[in-house]
PDB file of C-alpha atoms in Angstrom:
ATOM      1  CA  UNK A   1     -96.131  85.494 -41.030  1.00 49.00           C
ATOM      2  CA  UNK A   2     -97.224  83.718 -37.714  1.00 50.00           C
ATOM      3  CA  UNK A   3     -94.159  83.255 -35.992  1.00 60.00           C
ATOM      4  CA  UNK A   4     -91.843  86.012 -36.846  1.00 64.00           C
ATOM      5  CA  UNK A   5     -92.729  89.917 -38.211  1.00 75.00           C
ATOM      6  CA  UNK A   6     -91.122  90.022 -41.783  1.00 83.00           C
ATOM      7  CA  UNK A   7     -90.440  93.814 -41.209  1.00 86.00           C
ATOM      8  CA  UNK A   8     -87.404  95.592 -43.691  1.00 89.00           C
ATOM      9  CA  UNK A   9     -85.218  95.444 -40.772  1.00 90.00           C
ATOM     10  CA  UNK A  10     -85.466  91.381 -41.060  1.00 91.00           C
ATOM     11  CA  UNK A  11     -85.428  90.710 -44.437  1.00 93.00           C
ATOM     12  CA  UNK A  12     -82.219  93.271 -44.807  1.00 94.00           C
ATOM     13  CA  UNK A  13     -80.703  90.847 -42.663  1.00 94.00           C
ATOM     14  CA  UNK A  14     -81.644  87.793 -44.199  1.00 96.00           C
ATOM     15  CA  UNK A  15     -80.999  89.312 -48.020  1.00 96.00           C
ATOM     16  CA  UNK A  16     -77.764  90.175 -46.300  1.00 96.00           C
ATOM     17  CA  UNK A  17     -76.654  86.407 -47.151  1.00 97.00           C
ATOM     18  CA  UNK A  18     -76.914  86.408 -50.781  1.00 97.00           C
ATOM     19  CA  UNK A  19     -73.550  88.699 -51.233  1.00 96.00           C
ATOM     20  CA  UNK A  20     -71.721  86.022 -49.890  1.00 95.00           C
ATOM     21  CA  UNK A  21     -73.570  83.023 -51.162  1.00 96.00           C
ATOM     22  CA  UNK A  22     -71.479  79.946 -53.370  1.00 96.00           C
ATOM     23  CA  UNK A  23     -73.001  80.093 -56.706  1.00 96.00           C
ATOM     24  CA  UNK A  24     -72.832  78.178 -59.799  1.00 96.00           C
ATOM     25  CA  UNK A  25     -71.786  81.907 -61.306  1.00 95.00           C
ATOM     26  CA  UNK A  26     -68.788  81.875 -59.237  1.00 93.00           C
ATOM     27  CA  UNK A  27     -67.359  79.343 -61.816  1.00 93.00           C
ATOM     28  CA  UNK A  28     -65.916  80.372 -65.555  1.00 91.00           C
ATOM     29  CA  UNK A  29     -67.907  78.328 -67.977  1.00 93.00           C
ATOM     30  CA  UNK A  30     -69.796  75.713 -65.691  1.00 95.00           C
ATOM     31  CA  UNK A  31     -70.355  72.924 -67.737  1.00 97.00           C
ATOM     32  CA  UNK A  32     -73.968  73.259 -69.603  1.00 97.00           C
ATOM     33  CA  UNK A  33     -75.715  70.958 -71.267  1.00 97.00           C
ATOM     34  CA  UNK A  34     -79.452  70.958 -73.042  1.00 97.00           C
ATOM     35  CA  UNK A  35     -82.626  69.003 -71.254  1.00 97.00           C
ATOM     36  CA  UNK A  36     -82.828  66.981 -74.640  1.00 96.00           C
ATOM     37  CA  UNK A  37     -79.537  65.501 -73.869  1.00 96.00           C
ATOM     38  CA  UNK A  38     -80.582  64.805 -69.989  1.00 96.00           C
ATOM     39  CA  UNK A  39     -83.441  63.178 -71.010  1.00 94.00           C
ATOM     40  CA  UNK A  40     -81.693  60.923 -73.599  1.00 92.00           C
ATOM     41  CA  UNK A  41     -79.404  59.927 -70.600  1.00 93.00           C
ATOM     42  CA  UNK A  42     -82.177  59.251 -67.775  1.00 87.00           C
ATOM     43  CA  UNK A  43     -82.343  55.421 -68.371  1.00 86.00           C
ATOM     44  CA  UNK A  44     -78.398  54.845 -69.873  1.00 90.00           C
ATOM     45  CA  UNK A  45     -75.964  53.272 -67.343  1.00 93.00           C
ATOM     46  CA  UNK A  46     -73.680  55.654 -65.346  1.00 93.00           C
ATOM     47  CA  UNK A  47     -70.539  54.829 -67.518  1.00 93.00           C
ATOM     48  CA  UNK A  48     -72.381  54.864 -70.777  1.00 94.00           C
ATOM     49  CA  UNK A  49     -73.849  58.316 -70.002  1.00 94.00           C
ATOM     50  CA  UNK A  50     -70.478  59.619 -68.545  1.00 94.00           C
ATOM     51  CA  UNK A  51     -68.966  58.456 -71.775  1.00 94.00           C
ATOM     52  CA  UNK A  52     -71.458  60.217 -73.765  1.00 95.00           C
ATOM     53  CA  UNK A  53     -71.081  63.613 -72.045  1.00 96.00           C
ATOM     54  CA  UNK A  54     -66.901  63.251 -72.475  1.00 94.00           C
ATOM     55  CA  UNK A  55     -67.707  62.752 -76.314  1.00 95.00           C
ATOM     56  CA  UNK A  56     -69.680  66.123 -76.573  1.00 95.00           C
ATOM     57  CA  UNK A  57     -66.152  67.692 -74.877  1.00 94.00           C
ATOM     58  CA  UNK A  58     -68.062  68.428 -71.621  1.00 95.00           C
ATOM     59  CA  UNK A  59     -65.932  67.836 -68.406  1.00 95.00           C
ATOM     60  CA  UNK A  60     -68.360  67.517 -65.480  1.00 95.00           C
ATOM     61  CA  UNK A  61     -67.859  69.812 -62.619  1.00 95.00           C
ATOM     62  CA  UNK A  62     -66.749  68.460 -59.574  1.00 94.00           C
ATOM     63  CA  UNK A  63     -69.514  68.263 -56.667  1.00 92.00           C
ATOM     64  CA  UNK A  64     -66.683  69.571 -54.583  1.00 88.00           C
ATOM     65  CA  UNK A  65     -67.300  72.979 -56.135  1.00 90.00           C
ATOM     66  CA  UNK A  66     -70.432  73.608 -55.118  1.00 92.00           C
ATOM     67  CA  UNK A  67     -71.194  74.670 -51.976  1.00 94.00           C
ATOM     68  CA  UNK A  68     -74.324  75.810 -49.216  1.00 94.00           C
ATOM     69  CA  UNK A  69     -74.175  78.417 -46.258  1.00 95.00           C
ATOM     70  CA  UNK A  70     -76.136  77.551 -43.664  1.00 93.00           C
ATOM     71  CA  UNK A  71     -77.412  80.383 -41.405  1.00 93.00           C
ATOM     72  CA  UNK A  72     -80.171  79.639 -37.630  1.00 90.00           C
ATOM     73  CA  UNK A  73     -82.097  83.309 -37.184  1.00 90.00           C
ATOM     74  CA  UNK A  74     -81.114  83.023 -33.299  1.00 84.00           C
ATOM     75  CA  UNK A  75     -83.356  86.405 -32.454  1.00 77.00           C
ATOM     76  CA  UNK A  76     -85.262  89.260 -35.065  1.00 73.00           C
ATOM     77  CA  UNK A  77     -81.231  91.088 -35.372  1.00 78.00           C
ATOM     78  CA  UNK A  78     -79.077  88.033 -35.428  1.00 85.00           C
ATOM     79  CA  UNK A  79     -78.191  85.139 -37.974  1.00 90.00           C
ATOM     80  CA  UNK A  80     -75.839  82.793 -36.575  1.00 88.00           C
ATOM     81  CA  UNK A  81     -73.418  81.323 -39.395  1.00 91.00           C
ATOM     82  CA  UNK A  82     -73.794  77.629 -39.083  1.00 89.00           C
ATOM     83  CA  UNK A  83     -71.001  76.718 -41.844  1.00 89.00           C
ATOM     84  CA  UNK A  84     -70.009  76.195 -45.646  1.00 91.00           C
ATOM     85  CA  UNK A  85     -70.935  72.804 -46.629  1.00 89.00           C
ATOM     86  CA  UNK A  86     -69.428  71.184 -49.859  1.00 85.00           C
ATOM     87  CA  UNK A  87     -71.401  68.891 -52.437  1.00 70.00           C
ATOM     88  CA  UNK A  88     -74.775  69.032 -50.817  1.00 64.00           C
ATOM     89  CA  UNK A  89     -74.078  67.231 -47.753  1.00 64.00           C
ATOM     90  CA  UNK A  90     -75.245  69.084 -44.457  1.00 65.00           C
ATOM     91  CA  UNK A  91     -74.780  67.162 -41.342  1.00 65.00           C
ATOM     92  CA  UNK A  92     -78.177  66.743 -39.903  1.00 66.00           C
ATOM     93  CA  UNK A  93     -76.460  66.719 -36.006  1.00 69.00           C
ATOM     94  CA  UNK A  94     -75.180  70.463 -37.023  1.00 68.00           C
ATOM     95  CA  UNK A  95     -78.680  71.582 -37.286  1.00 71.00           C
ATOM     96  CA  UNK A  96     -80.056  69.991 -34.010  1.00 69.00           C
ATOM     97  CA  UNK A  97     -77.211  71.700 -32.288  1.00 70.00           C
ATOM     98  CA  UNK A  98     -77.877  75.261 -33.548  1.00 68.00           C
ATOM     99  CA  UNK A  99     -81.711  74.921 -33.121  1.00 68.00           C
ATOM    100  CA  UNK A 100     -81.053  73.831 -29.497  1.00 67.00           C
ATOM    101  CA  UNK A 101     -78.765  76.843 -28.747  1.00 69.00           C
ATOM    102  CA  UNK A 102     -80.502  79.210 -30.872  1.00 71.00           C
ATOM    103  CA  UNK A 103     -84.169  78.035 -30.360  1.00 67.00           C
ATOM    104  CA  UNK A 104     -84.498  79.294 -33.602  1.00 66.00           C
ATOM    105  CA  UNK A 105     -87.846  78.767 -35.523  1.00 84.00           C
ATOM    106  CA  UNK A 106     -86.368  79.850 -39.004  1.00 90.00           C
ATOM    107  CA  UNK A 107     -83.283  78.407 -40.804  1.00 91.00           C
ATOM    108  CA  UNK A 108     -81.863  79.624 -44.088  1.00 94.00           C
ATOM    109  CA  UNK A 109     -79.354  78.013 -46.633  1.00 95.00           C
ATOM    110  CA  UNK A 110     -78.181  79.170 -49.755  1.00 96.00           C
ATOM    111  CA  UNK A 111     -78.559  77.115 -53.334  1.00 96.00           C
ATOM    112  CA  UNK A 112     -75.468  77.421 -55.436  1.00 96.00           C
ATOM    113  CA  UNK A 113     -77.281  76.802 -58.626  1.00 97.00           C
ATOM    114  CA  UNK A 114     -79.765  79.597 -59.729  1.00 98.00           C
ATOM    115  CA  UNK A 115     -83.079  77.462 -58.150  1.00 97.00           C
ATOM    116  CA  UNK A 116     -84.556  79.615 -55.421  1.00 97.00           C
ATOM    117  CA  UNK A 117     -87.073  77.779 -53.562  1.00 96.00           C
ATOM    118  CA  UNK A 118     -86.835  74.747 -50.865  1.00 95.00           C
ATOM    119  CA  UNK A 119     -86.278  71.222 -52.700  1.00 93.00           C
ATOM    120  CA  UNK A 120     -88.662  67.974 -51.666  1.00 92.00           C
ATOM    121  CA  UNK A 121     -85.326  67.178 -49.401  1.00 90.00           C
ATOM    122  CA  UNK A 122     -85.369  70.438 -47.839  1.00 91.00           C
ATOM    123  CA  UNK A 123     -88.751  70.345 -46.108  1.00 92.00           C
ATOM    124  CA  UNK A 124     -88.355  66.848 -45.035  1.00 90.00           C
ATOM    125  CA  UNK A 125     -85.238  68.304 -42.706  1.00 86.00           C
ATOM    126  CA  UNK A 126     -87.860  70.911 -41.805  1.00 88.00           C
ATOM    127  CA  UNK A 127     -90.289  68.727 -40.978  1.00 88.00           C
ATOM    128  CA  UNK A 128     -87.586  66.251 -39.207  1.00 85.00           C
ATOM    129  CA  UNK A 129     -86.208  68.434 -36.927  1.00 82.00           C
ATOM    130  CA  UNK A 130     -89.250  70.512 -36.599  1.00 82.00           C
ATOM    131  CA  UNK A 131     -88.307  74.259 -37.566  1.00 85.00           C
ATOM    132  CA  UNK A 132     -91.190  76.366 -38.700  1.00 89.00           C
ATOM    133  CA  UNK A 133     -89.829  78.701 -41.703  1.00 93.00           C
ATOM    134  CA  UNK A 134     -87.481  77.354 -44.315  1.00 94.00           C
ATOM    135  CA  UNK A 135     -85.513  79.822 -46.162  1.00 96.00           C
ATOM    136  CA  UNK A 136     -83.597  79.576 -49.538  1.00 97.00           C
ATOM    137  CA  UNK A 137     -81.291  82.535 -50.953  1.00 98.00           C
ATOM    138  CA  UNK A 138     -79.575  81.687 -54.648  1.00 98.00           C
ATOM    139  CA  UNK A 139     -77.893  84.083 -56.850  1.00 98.00           C
ATOM    140  CA  UNK A 140     -80.366  84.208 -60.191  1.00 98.00           C
ATOM    141  CA  UNK A 141     -77.362  86.149 -62.247  1.00 97.00           C
ATOM    142  CA  UNK A 142     -74.105  87.808 -61.678  1.00 94.00           C
ATOM    143  CA  UNK A 143     -76.170  90.710 -60.249  1.00 95.00           C
ATOM    144  CA  UNK A 144     -79.433  89.659 -58.982  1.00 97.00           C
ATOM    145  CA  UNK A 145     -80.320  86.789 -56.259  1.00 98.00           C
ATOM    146  CA  UNK A 146     -83.711  85.997 -55.079  1.00 98.00           C
ATOM    147  CA  UNK A 147     -84.849  84.683 -51.478  1.00 98.00           C
ATOM    148  CA  UNK A 148     -87.522  82.521 -50.634  1.00 98.00           C
ATOM    149  CA  UNK A 149     -89.053  81.812 -47.371  1.00 97.00           C
ATOM    150  CA  UNK A 150     -92.519  79.577 -46.544  1.00 96.00           C
ATOM    151  CA  UNK A 151     -94.249  79.145 -43.637  1.00 95.00           C
ATOM    152  CA  UNK A 152     -96.691  76.484 -43.155  1.00 95.00           C
ATOM    153  CA  UNK A 153    -100.278  77.840 -42.097  1.00 95.00           C
ATOM    154  CA  UNK A 154    -100.552  74.151 -40.031  1.00 92.00           C
ATOM    155  CA  UNK A 155     -97.852  71.931 -40.514  1.00 90.00           C
ATOM    156  CA  UNK A 156     -95.703  70.557 -43.425  1.00 94.00           C
ATOM    157  CA  UNK A 157     -97.554  67.346 -44.599  1.00 93.00           C
ATOM    158  CA  UNK A 158     -99.406  69.320 -46.996  1.00 94.00           C
ATOM    159  CA  UNK A 159     -96.797  71.408 -48.238  1.00 95.00           C
ATOM    160  CA  UNK A 160     -94.742  68.293 -49.439  1.00 93.00           C
ATOM    161  CA  UNK A 161     -97.816  66.719 -50.830  1.00 93.00           C
ATOM    162  CA  UNK A 162     -98.285  69.171 -52.949  1.00 93.00           C
ATOM    163  CA  UNK A 163     -94.484  68.967 -54.279  1.00 93.00           C
ATOM    164  CA  UNK A 164     -95.050  66.957 -57.360  1.00 90.00           C
ATOM    165  CA  UNK A 165     -96.210  69.899 -59.832  1.00 89.00           C
ATOM    166  CA  UNK A 166     -93.319  71.701 -58.565  1.00 93.00           C
ATOM    167  CA  UNK A 167     -91.047  69.323 -59.274  1.00 93.00           C
ATOM    168  CA  UNK A 168     -92.058  68.676 -62.364  1.00 93.00           C
ATOM    169  CA  UNK A 169     -92.018  72.387 -63.276  1.00 94.00           C
ATOM    170  CA  UNK A 170     -88.137  72.565 -62.106  1.00 96.00           C
ATOM    171  CA  UNK A 171     -87.127  69.287 -64.499  1.00 94.00           C
ATOM    172  CA  UNK A 172     -88.490  70.704 -67.435  1.00 95.00           C
ATOM    173  CA  UNK A 173     -85.900  73.803 -67.574  1.00 97.00           C
ATOM    174  CA  UNK A 174     -84.152  73.956 -70.634  1.00 98.00           C
ATOM    175  CA  UNK A 175     -80.649  73.597 -68.953  1.00 98.00           C
ATOM    176  CA  UNK A 176     -78.859  71.594 -66.452  1.00 98.00           C
ATOM    177  CA  UNK A 177     -75.010  71.983 -64.965  1.00 97.00           C
ATOM    178  CA  UNK A 178     -73.372  68.407 -65.327  1.00 97.00           C
ATOM    179  CA  UNK A 179     -71.870  67.547 -61.901  1.00 96.00           C
ATOM    180  CA  UNK A 180     -69.686  64.300 -61.343  1.00 94.00           C
ATOM    181  CA  UNK A 181     -68.851  62.920 -57.161  1.00 90.00           C
ATOM    182  CA  UNK A 182     -66.835  60.039 -57.606  1.00 87.00           C
ATOM    183  CA  UNK A 183     -68.224  57.701 -59.936  1.00 87.00           C
ATOM    184  CA  UNK A 184     -71.918  59.249 -59.907  1.00 91.00           C
ATOM    185  CA  UNK A 185     -72.409  61.938 -62.225  1.00 93.00           C
ATOM    186  CA  UNK A 186     -75.469  64.049 -61.370  1.00 94.00           C
ATOM    187  CA  UNK A 187     -77.825  66.693 -63.254  1.00 95.00           C
ATOM    188  CA  UNK A 188     -78.671  69.905 -61.719  1.00 96.00           C
ATOM    189  CA  UNK A 189     -81.431  72.507 -63.398  1.00 97.00           C
ATOM    190  CA  UNK A 190     -79.864  75.216 -64.251  1.00 97.00           C
ATOM    191  CA  UNK A 191     -82.949  77.988 -65.072  1.00 98.00           C
ATOM    192  CA  UNK A 192     -82.488  81.292 -66.897  1.00 98.00           C
ATOM    193  CA  UNK A 193     -83.932  84.254 -65.561  1.00 97.00           C
ATOM    194  CA  UNK A 194     -87.732  84.361 -67.162  1.00 98.00           C
ATOM    195  CA  UNK A 195     -87.566  80.567 -66.058  1.00 98.00           C
ATOM    196  CA  UNK A 196     -86.608  81.539 -62.242  1.00 98.00           C
ATOM    197  CA  UNK A 197     -89.514  83.836 -62.090  1.00 97.00           C
ATOM    198  CA  UNK A 198     -91.501  81.227 -64.060  1.00 97.00           C
ATOM    199  CA  UNK A 199     -91.044  78.388 -61.203  1.00 97.00           C
ATOM    200  CA  UNK A 200     -91.693  81.269 -58.589  1.00 97.00           C
ATOM    201  CA  UNK A 201     -95.047  82.283 -59.690  1.00 97.00           C
ATOM    202  CA  UNK A 202     -95.891  79.053 -59.895  1.00 96.00           C
ATOM    203  CA  UNK A 203     -94.194  77.867 -56.515  1.00 96.00           C
ATOM    204  CA  UNK A 204     -96.565  80.449 -55.095  1.00 96.00           C
ATOM    205  CA  UNK A 205     -99.631  79.445 -56.655  1.00 96.00           C
ATOM    206  CA  UNK A 206     -99.325  75.725 -55.744  1.00 96.00           C
ATOM    207  CA  UNK A 207     -98.349  76.509 -52.117  1.00 96.00           C
ATOM    208  CA  UNK A 208    -100.630  79.733 -51.368  1.00 95.00           C
ATOM    209  CA  UNK A 209    -103.598  77.063 -49.495  1.00 96.00           C
ATOM    210  CA  UNK A 210    -101.165  75.620 -47.355  1.00 96.00           C
ATOM    211  CA  UNK A 211     -98.157  78.447 -46.574  1.00 95.00           C
ATOM    212  CA  UNK A 212     -97.448  81.616 -46.418  1.00 94.00           C
ATOM    213  CA  UNK A 213     -94.791  82.505 -49.059  1.00 96.00           C
ATOM    214  CA  UNK A 214     -92.204  85.530 -48.985  1.00 96.00           C
ATOM    215  CA  UNK A 215     -90.183  86.644 -52.029  1.00 97.00           C
ATOM    216  CA  UNK A 216     -87.442  89.177 -52.128  1.00 97.00           C
ATOM    217  CA  UNK A 217     -85.332  90.513 -55.053  1.00 97.00           C
ATOM    218  CA  UNK A 218     -82.016  91.180 -54.421  1.00 97.00           C
ATOM    219  CA  UNK A 219     -80.050  94.011 -56.731  1.00 96.00           C
ATOM    220  CA  UNK A 220     -76.223  92.589 -56.068  1.00 95.00           C
ATOM    221  CA  UNK A 221     -74.975  95.725 -57.797  1.00 92.00           C
ATOM    222  CA  UNK A 222     -76.829  98.606 -56.038  1.00 89.00           C
ATOM    223  CA  UNK A 223     -77.006  96.530 -52.562  1.00 89.00           C
ATOM    224  CA  UNK A 224     -80.939  97.047 -52.903  1.00 89.00           C
ATOM    225  CA  UNK A 225     -83.832  94.763 -51.976  1.00 90.00           C
ATOM    226  CA  UNK A 226     -87.760  94.332 -52.847  1.00 88.00           C
ATOM    227  CA  UNK A 227     -90.334  91.973 -51.017  1.00 88.00           C
TER     228      UNK A 227
END
């Protein structure tokens, strides 16, 4: 990649964040429903959707149980832990402050569901805050994690413009986890390991013309990685 040399030592440093990353796999019996059920509820009023989910015997998971860890790379052998944030809310002021402190061009955060690719919102944040490398780490099973880093060849605009196909692929996964935050309920994609690798293949194919993409496959039990 243009700005950083992704050698073994740097990749190992970034991959080490996977071991402590909060994950849906840390929760016993998370509330999972099928894609077919999600499709039925897309245009239903929220109260009706909640009643229907409850009628299935599914108890939504409180959003506060989901957390993301965020790091900034301060130099090629030092990661600064910015914090653990609950419910998917990350105050932008934290990122700005630590970017200035570290002069970092790389930020890494975890995803609590097995989705090791940046979301559209992640890319928008990278654009607004002005850093050049976006990394996401996520456990894809209880014994395995994946790390993805992307760096645009020029800027983030073409990456963002390419996301429609990626989002469509993500939303096609077979299972979702049910989340509730106050009176609002949401469904987060919960891809299987096979679906994760299919998504990663599509992600790289779509973005290759516009960005460099690095994947790291992390064996949590053996503490080993391949990239």
